[in-house]
Coordinates of C-alpha atoms and ligand atoms in Angstrom, one line a residue:
M1 CA -44.3 -127.0 -1.0
K2 CA -46.0 -125.7 2.4
M3 CA -45.3 -122.3 1.0
T4 CA -46.5 -122.6 -2.4
R5 CA -49.5 -124.1 -1.0
I6 CA -50.3 -121.0 1.4
F7 CA -49.4 -118.7 -1.9
A8 CA -51.7 -120.4 -3.5
A9 CA -54.7 -120.2 -1.3
A10 CA -53.8 -116.2 -0.3
I11 CA -54.1 -115.6 -4.3
A12 CA -57.7 -118.1 -4.0
A13 CA -58.7 -115.6 -1.2
L14 CA -57.4 -112.1 -3.2
G15 CA -59.4 -112.8 -6.0
F16 CA -62.3 -114.0 -4.2
A17 CA -62.6 -110.7 -2.3
G18 CA -62.2 -108.5 -5.6
T19 CA -65.2 -110.7 -7.0
T20 CA -67.6 -110.1 -4.2
L21 CA -66.5 -106.7 -3.9
A22 CA -67.3 -106.1 -7.3
A23 CA -70.7 -107.6 -7.3
E24 CA -71.8 -106.1 -4.2
G25 CA -71.3 -101.9 -5.2
E26 CA -69.3 -101.5 -9.2
Q27 CA -68.1 -98.5 -9.5
Y28 CA -68.4 -97.0 -13.1
P29 CA -65.2 -94.8 -14.0
P30 CA -66.2 -91.0 -14.5
K31 CA -67.7 -90.3 -18.0
E32 CA -65.1 -88.7 -20.1
H33 CA -65.9 -84.9 -20.2
H34 CA -64.2 -81.9 -22.7
W35 CA -63.1 -78.6 -19.8
H36 CA -62.2 -75.4 -21.2
Q37 CA -59.7 -75.5 -18.6
D38 CA -58.1 -78.3 -20.0
G39 CA -54.7 -78.4 -21.1
P40 CA -51.7 -76.1 -20.7
F41 CA -53.4 -73.5 -22.5
G42 CA -56.9 -74.0 -21.1
T43 CA -58.7 -71.2 -19.6
Y44 CA -61.3 -71.3 -17.2
D45 CA -64.8 -70.3 -19.3
R46 CA -65.7 -67.2 -17.1
Q47 CA -69.6 -67.5 -18.3
A48 CA -69.7 -70.9 -16.7
V49 CA -67.9 -70.5 -14.0
Q50 CA -70.9 -67.4 -13.2
R51 CA -73.9 -69.4 -14.1
G52 CA -72.4 -72.5 -12.1
Y53 CA -72.2 -69.7 -9.2
Q54 CA -75.7 -69.6 -10.0
V55 CA -76.4 -72.8 -9.2
Y56 CA -74.4 -73.2 -5.9
Q57 CA -75.9 -70.7 -4.7
E58 CA -79.3 -71.7 -5.7
V59 CA -79.7 -75.5 -5.2
C60 CA -76.7 -76.6 -3.3
A61 CA -75.9 -74.0 -0.8
S62 CA -78.8 -75.3 1.1
C63 CA -76.6 -78.0 2.2
H64 CA -72.8 -77.6 1.4
S65 CA -70.9 -75.3 3.0
M66 CA -67.9 -73.4 1.0
D67 CA -65.8 -72.0 4.1
L68 CA -62.8 -71.4 2.5
M69 CA -64.8 -68.7 0.2
R70 CA -65.0 -65.2 0.7
F71 CA -67.8 -63.3 -1.7
R72 CA -65.0 -60.6 -2.5
N73 CA -62.9 -63.8 -3.9
L74 CA -65.7 -63.9 -7.0
A75 CA -64.3 -60.5 -8.3
Q76 CA -60.4 -61.4 -7.4
R77 CA -58.8 -61.6 -11.0
G78 CA -59.7 -64.7 -12.6
G79 CA -62.9 -64.7 -10.9
P80 CA -66.5 -64.7 -11.9
F81 CA -67.4 -61.1 -11.6
E82 CA -64.0 -59.7 -12.2
E83 CA -64.4 -56.1 -13.5
E84 CA -61.4 -53.9 -15.2
A85 CA -63.3 -50.5 -13.4
F86 CA -63.1 -52.5 -10.0
P87 CA -60.0 -53.7 -9.4
N88 CA -60.3 -53.9 -5.5
P89 CA -63.0 -56.9 -5.2
N90 CA -64.5 -54.9 -2.6
D91 CA -65.8 -52.3 -4.0
N92 CA -67.3 -54.7 -7.0
P93 CA -71.1 -53.8 -7.3
I94 CA -72.8 -57.3 -8.5
V95 CA -70.1 -58.6 -5.2
M96 CA -71.7 -56.0 -2.6
Q97 CA -74.8 -56.8 -4.1
I98 CA -74.5 -60.6 -3.6
A99 CA -73.0 -60.1 -0.2
A100 CA -76.0 -57.7 1.3
S101 CA -78.8 -60.2 -0.3
Y102 CA -77.8 -62.2 3.0
T103 CA -78.8 -60.9 6.6
R104 CA -77.4 -62.4 9.7
V105 CA -75.0 -62.5 12.7
W106 CA -71.7 -62.5 10.9
D107 CA -69.6 -63.0 13.4
R108 CA -70.2 -63.7 17.5
D109 CA -67.4 -61.1 18.7
E110 CA -69.5 -58.0 17.0
I111 CA -71.3 -56.8 20.0
N112 CA -73.9 -54.1 20.1
D113 CA -74.2 -51.7 22.8
D114 CA -76.8 -54.2 24.2
G115 CA -74.2 -56.8 24.4
D116 CA -75.7 -59.0 21.7
P117 CA -74.2 -60.2 18.2
V118 CA -74.9 -57.5 15.8
E119 CA -77.0 -58.7 13.1
R120 CA -76.2 -56.9 9.7
A121 CA -76.4 -57.1 5.7
G122 CA -72.9 -59.2 4.5
L123 CA -69.9 -57.2 3.2
P124 CA -67.4 -58.5 0.1
S125 CA -65.6 -59.4 2.8
D126 CA -68.0 -61.9 4.5
P127 CA -67.3 -65.5 4.1
F128 CA -70.1 -67.9 2.3
P129 CA -72.5 -68.6 5.0
A130 CA -72.9 -72.4 5.6
P131 CA -76.4 -73.9 5.8
F132 CA -75.5 -75.3 8.8
P133 CA -74.3 -74.1 12.0
N134 CA -72.5 -77.9 12.8
V135 CA -71.8 -81.2 11.7
Q136 CA -74.1 -82.8 13.8
M137 CA -77.3 -80.3 12.6
A138 CA -75.8 -81.1 9.3
R139 CA -75.7 -84.5 9.4
A140 CA -79.5 -84.9 11.2
S141 CA -80.8 -82.6 8.4
N142 CA -79.6 -85.6 5.6
G143 CA -80.6 -89.2 7.5
G144 CA -77.2 -89.1 9.1
A145 CA -74.7 -88.1 6.2
Y146 CA -72.6 -85.2 6.1
P147 CA -72.7 -83.0 2.6
P148 CA -69.0 -82.4 2.0
D149 CA -67.7 -78.8 2.2
L150 CA -67.0 -78.0 -1.7
S151 CA -64.4 -75.6 -1.6
L152 CA -61.8 -78.1 -2.5
I153 CA -64.1 -80.6 -3.4
V154 CA -63.1 -81.3 -7.1
K155 CA -59.0 -81.5 -6.0
A156 CA -60.5 -84.1 -3.3
R157 CA -61.4 -86.7 -5.3
T158 CA -60.2 -88.8 -8.2
G159 CA -61.1 -87.9 -11.6
G160 CA -61.6 -84.4 -10.3
E161 CA -64.0 -82.4 -12.8
N162 CA -65.5 -85.9 -14.8
Y163 CA -66.4 -87.1 -10.9
I164 CA -68.4 -84.1 -10.1
Y165 CA -69.8 -83.8 -13.2
S166 CA -70.8 -87.7 -14.0
L167 CA -72.1 -87.9 -10.1
L168 CA -74.5 -85.1 -11.0
T169 CA -75.8 -86.9 -13.9
G170 CA -75.5 -90.2 -12.6
Y171 CA -78.7 -91.0 -11.0
Y172 CA -80.5 -93.7 -12.8
D173 CA -83.2 -96.0 -11.4
A174 CA -81.6 -98.8 -9.0
P175 CA -81.5 -102.4 -11.1
E176 CA -84.1 -105.1 -9.5
D177 CA -81.4 -106.8 -7.4
S178 CA -79.9 -103.8 -5.6
H179 CA -81.1 -103.2 -1.7
L180 CA -81.1 -99.9 -1.2
A181 CA -81.6 -98.6 2.6
P182 CA -84.4 -95.7 3.3
G183 CA -82.6 -92.6 1.9
M184 CA -80.7 -93.6 -0.3
Y185 CA -80.1 -93.0 -4.1
Y186 CA -78.7 -95.3 -6.6
N187 CA -75.9 -93.8 -8.3
P188 CA -72.7 -96.1 -9.7
Y189 CA -70.7 -93.3 -10.6
F190 CA -70.6 -92.8 -6.2
A191 CA -68.4 -95.8 -4.6
G192 CA -70.9 -98.6 -3.6
G193 CA -73.3 -97.2 -5.8
A194 CA -75.5 -96.0 -3.1
I195 CA -75.7 -92.0 -2.1
A196 CA -77.6 -90.3 0.8
M197 CA -77.4 -86.9 -1.6
A198 CA -81.2 -87.3 -3.8
P199 CA -80.6 -85.9 -6.9
P200 CA -80.4 -82.3 -7.0
L201 CA -80.5 -81.4 -10.1
A202 CA -83.5 -81.5 -12.6
E203 CA -84.6 -79.9 -16.0
G204 CA -85.3 -76.1 -15.6
I205 CA -85.2 -76.0 -11.7
I206 CA -83.4 -72.7 -11.9
E207 CA -83.4 -69.8 -14.3
Y208 CA -80.2 -68.8 -15.6
A209 CA -79.5 -65.2 -15.5
D210 CA -78.1 -65.1 -19.1
G211 CA -80.8 -67.1 -20.7
T212 CA -79.2 -70.1 -21.4
E213 CA -81.5 -73.4 -21.0
A214 CA -81.2 -75.0 -17.7
T215 CA -80.8 -78.7 -18.5
V216 CA -79.2 -81.2 -16.3
E217 CA -76.2 -81.6 -18.0
Q218 CA -75.5 -77.8 -18.4
M219 CA -76.0 -77.1 -14.8
A220 CA -73.8 -79.9 -13.9
E221 CA -70.9 -78.7 -16.5
D222 CA -71.5 -75.4 -15.2
V223 CA -71.6 -76.0 -11.2
T224 CA -68.4 -78.3 -11.9
T225 CA -66.4 -74.9 -13.8
F226 CA -67.4 -73.1 -10.8
L227 CA -66.1 -75.8 -8.4
S228 CA -63.3 -76.3 -10.2
W229 CA -62.0 -72.3 -10.5
A230 CA -63.0 -72.3 -6.4
G231 CA -60.3 -74.9 -5.9
D232 CA -57.6 -73.4 -8.1
P233 CA -58.2 -69.9 -8.6
H234 CA -55.1 -69.3 -9.7
M235 CA -54.4 -72.0 -12.5
E236 CA -54.5 -69.4 -15.4
T237 CA -52.1 -67.4 -14.0
R238 CA -49.6 -70.7 -13.1
K239 CA -50.2 -71.5 -16.7
Q240 CA -49.3 -68.4 -18.3
M241 CA -46.4 -68.3 -15.9
G242 CA -45.4 -71.7 -17.4
V243 CA -45.6 -70.6 -20.8
M244 CA -43.3 -67.3 -20.0
V245 CA -40.8 -69.9 -18.5
L246 CA -40.9 -71.8 -21.6
L247 CA -40.2 -69.4 -23.7
F248 CA -37.5 -67.8 -21.9
L249 CA -35.6 -71.2 -22.0
L250 CA -36.1 -71.1 -25.7
I251 CA -34.6 -67.1 -26.3
F252 CA -31.8 -68.5 -23.7
A253 CA -31.2 -71.4 -25.8
I254 CA -30.8 -69.7 -29.0
L255 CA -28.4 -67.0 -27.0
V256 CA -26.5 -69.8 -26.1
Y257 CA -26.0 -71.3 -29.3
L258 CA -24.8 -68.6 -31.1
A259 CA -22.8 -67.7 -28.7
Y260 CA -21.4 -71.2 -28.6
R261 CA -20.6 -70.5 -32.8
Q262 CA -19.1 -67.3 -32.2
V263 CA -16.6 -69.0 -29.5
W264 CA -15.0 -71.7 -31.5
A265 CA -15.6 -70.3 -35.4
N266 CA -11.9 -69.7 -35.6
V267 CA -10.6 -72.9 -34.3
K268 CA -9.9 -75.5 -36.7
H269 CA -11.5 -78.8 -36.3
Ligands
HEC301 C1 -80.2 -81.7 0.3 C2 -79.3 -81.5 0.6 C3 -78.3 -81.4 -0.8 C4 -78.2 -80.5 -1.7 C5 -79.2 -80.0 -2.0 C6 -76.8 -81.2 -3.0 N1 -75.9 -81.9 -1.9 FE1 -74.4 -82.8 -2.5 N2 -74.3 -84.1 -0.7 C7 -75.8 -84.0 0.1 C8 -75.2 -85.1 1.2 C9 -76.2 -85.6 2.1 C10 -73.7 -86.1 0.4 C11 -73.1 -87.2 1.6 C12 -73.8 -88.2 0.6 C13 -72.9 -89.8 1.2 O1 -72.1 -89.0 1.9 O2 -73.8 -90.7 1.0 C14 -73.6 -85.0 -0.7 C15 -72.5 -85.2 -1.1 C16 -71.8 -84.5 -2.5 C17 -71.0 -84.6 -2.9 C18 -69.7 -85.2 -2.4 C19 -69.2 -86.9 -3.5 C20 -68.5 -87.7 -3.0 O3 -67.7 -88.2 -3.2 O4 -68.1 -87.9 -1.5 C21 -70.8 -83.8 -3.7 C22 -69.3 -83.4 -4.9 C23 -71.7 -83.0 -3.7 N3 -72.8 -83.7 -3.1 C24 -72.0 -82.2 -5.0 C25 -73.6 -81.5 -4.8 C26 -73.8 -80.4 -5.6 C27 -73.0 -80.0 -6.8 C28 -75.0 -80.2 -5.2 C29 -75.7 -78.5 -6.1 C30 -75.6 -79.2 -7.7 C31 -75.2 -80.9 -4.5 N4 -74.7 -81.7 -3.8 C32 -76.6 -80.4 -3.6 C33 -76.9 -83.4 0.2 C34 -77.0 -82.4 -0.2

């Protein structure tokens, strides 16, 4: 008797907690979006990855680092600037040009004859430059919130590409009854509904190198595709390998069947 009462109380408490949570910050499920890289044969849309890099570089890179990326990764096999003529990514002219457009101290251990750290133009082997020298400064510049590193963000969030896309296109006017703290923005796709990142995308803020119209949806899709590639650059090779393995198994199965027929051919059933 006593047990059932405790049990009932626990159920009631759980239900109560559930309703208050839902009321405080209802999180929308991510939008369903079609991705070129979906499915067992899906590949990255190379043009989208290129445009997405442009969005990252011109918009997101002022707040978000991508510590696991080096310039030459952009020209590696399957990368956005891969060129047949330059199998070695370190020789890729586009990537050399991108890297060289950044001048800074790349390595505190590179010292000149006067004992000062060397400031020089970037090389393909240098990492993507981080916008802030440390976490504290990143927080101080963003109202206390830390813009996470984007190298693996698509893998790191439930919902993957759909979540990132929804977040970037999910800023709406806050409902009347929401109490947004100063510096927070209403985005129901973010857990809790209030995010410290101001809407980063707006129609036409960049001019695409390939002439594509820069709508918010287009930029969100492109930068998500780029981040997806960055977090899993070997996906295409892996999928190709999967197809080869299945093909091998199929041929092997046929051979085994024929061998079986051969072996039993003269046996009376
Ligand atoms: C002005 C600085 C700024 C810019 C520009 C910016 N962000 Fe952010 N971003 C932030 C901050 C700050 C947070 C942390 C928000 C929080 O925790 O409330 C964040 C969080 C995020 C998150 C993580 C959300 C989560 O689930 O934790 C993603 C993904 C993201 N940004 C993507 C982007 C992309 C893509 C761009 C470029 C289109 C971009 N951001 C541009 C400041 C910025």
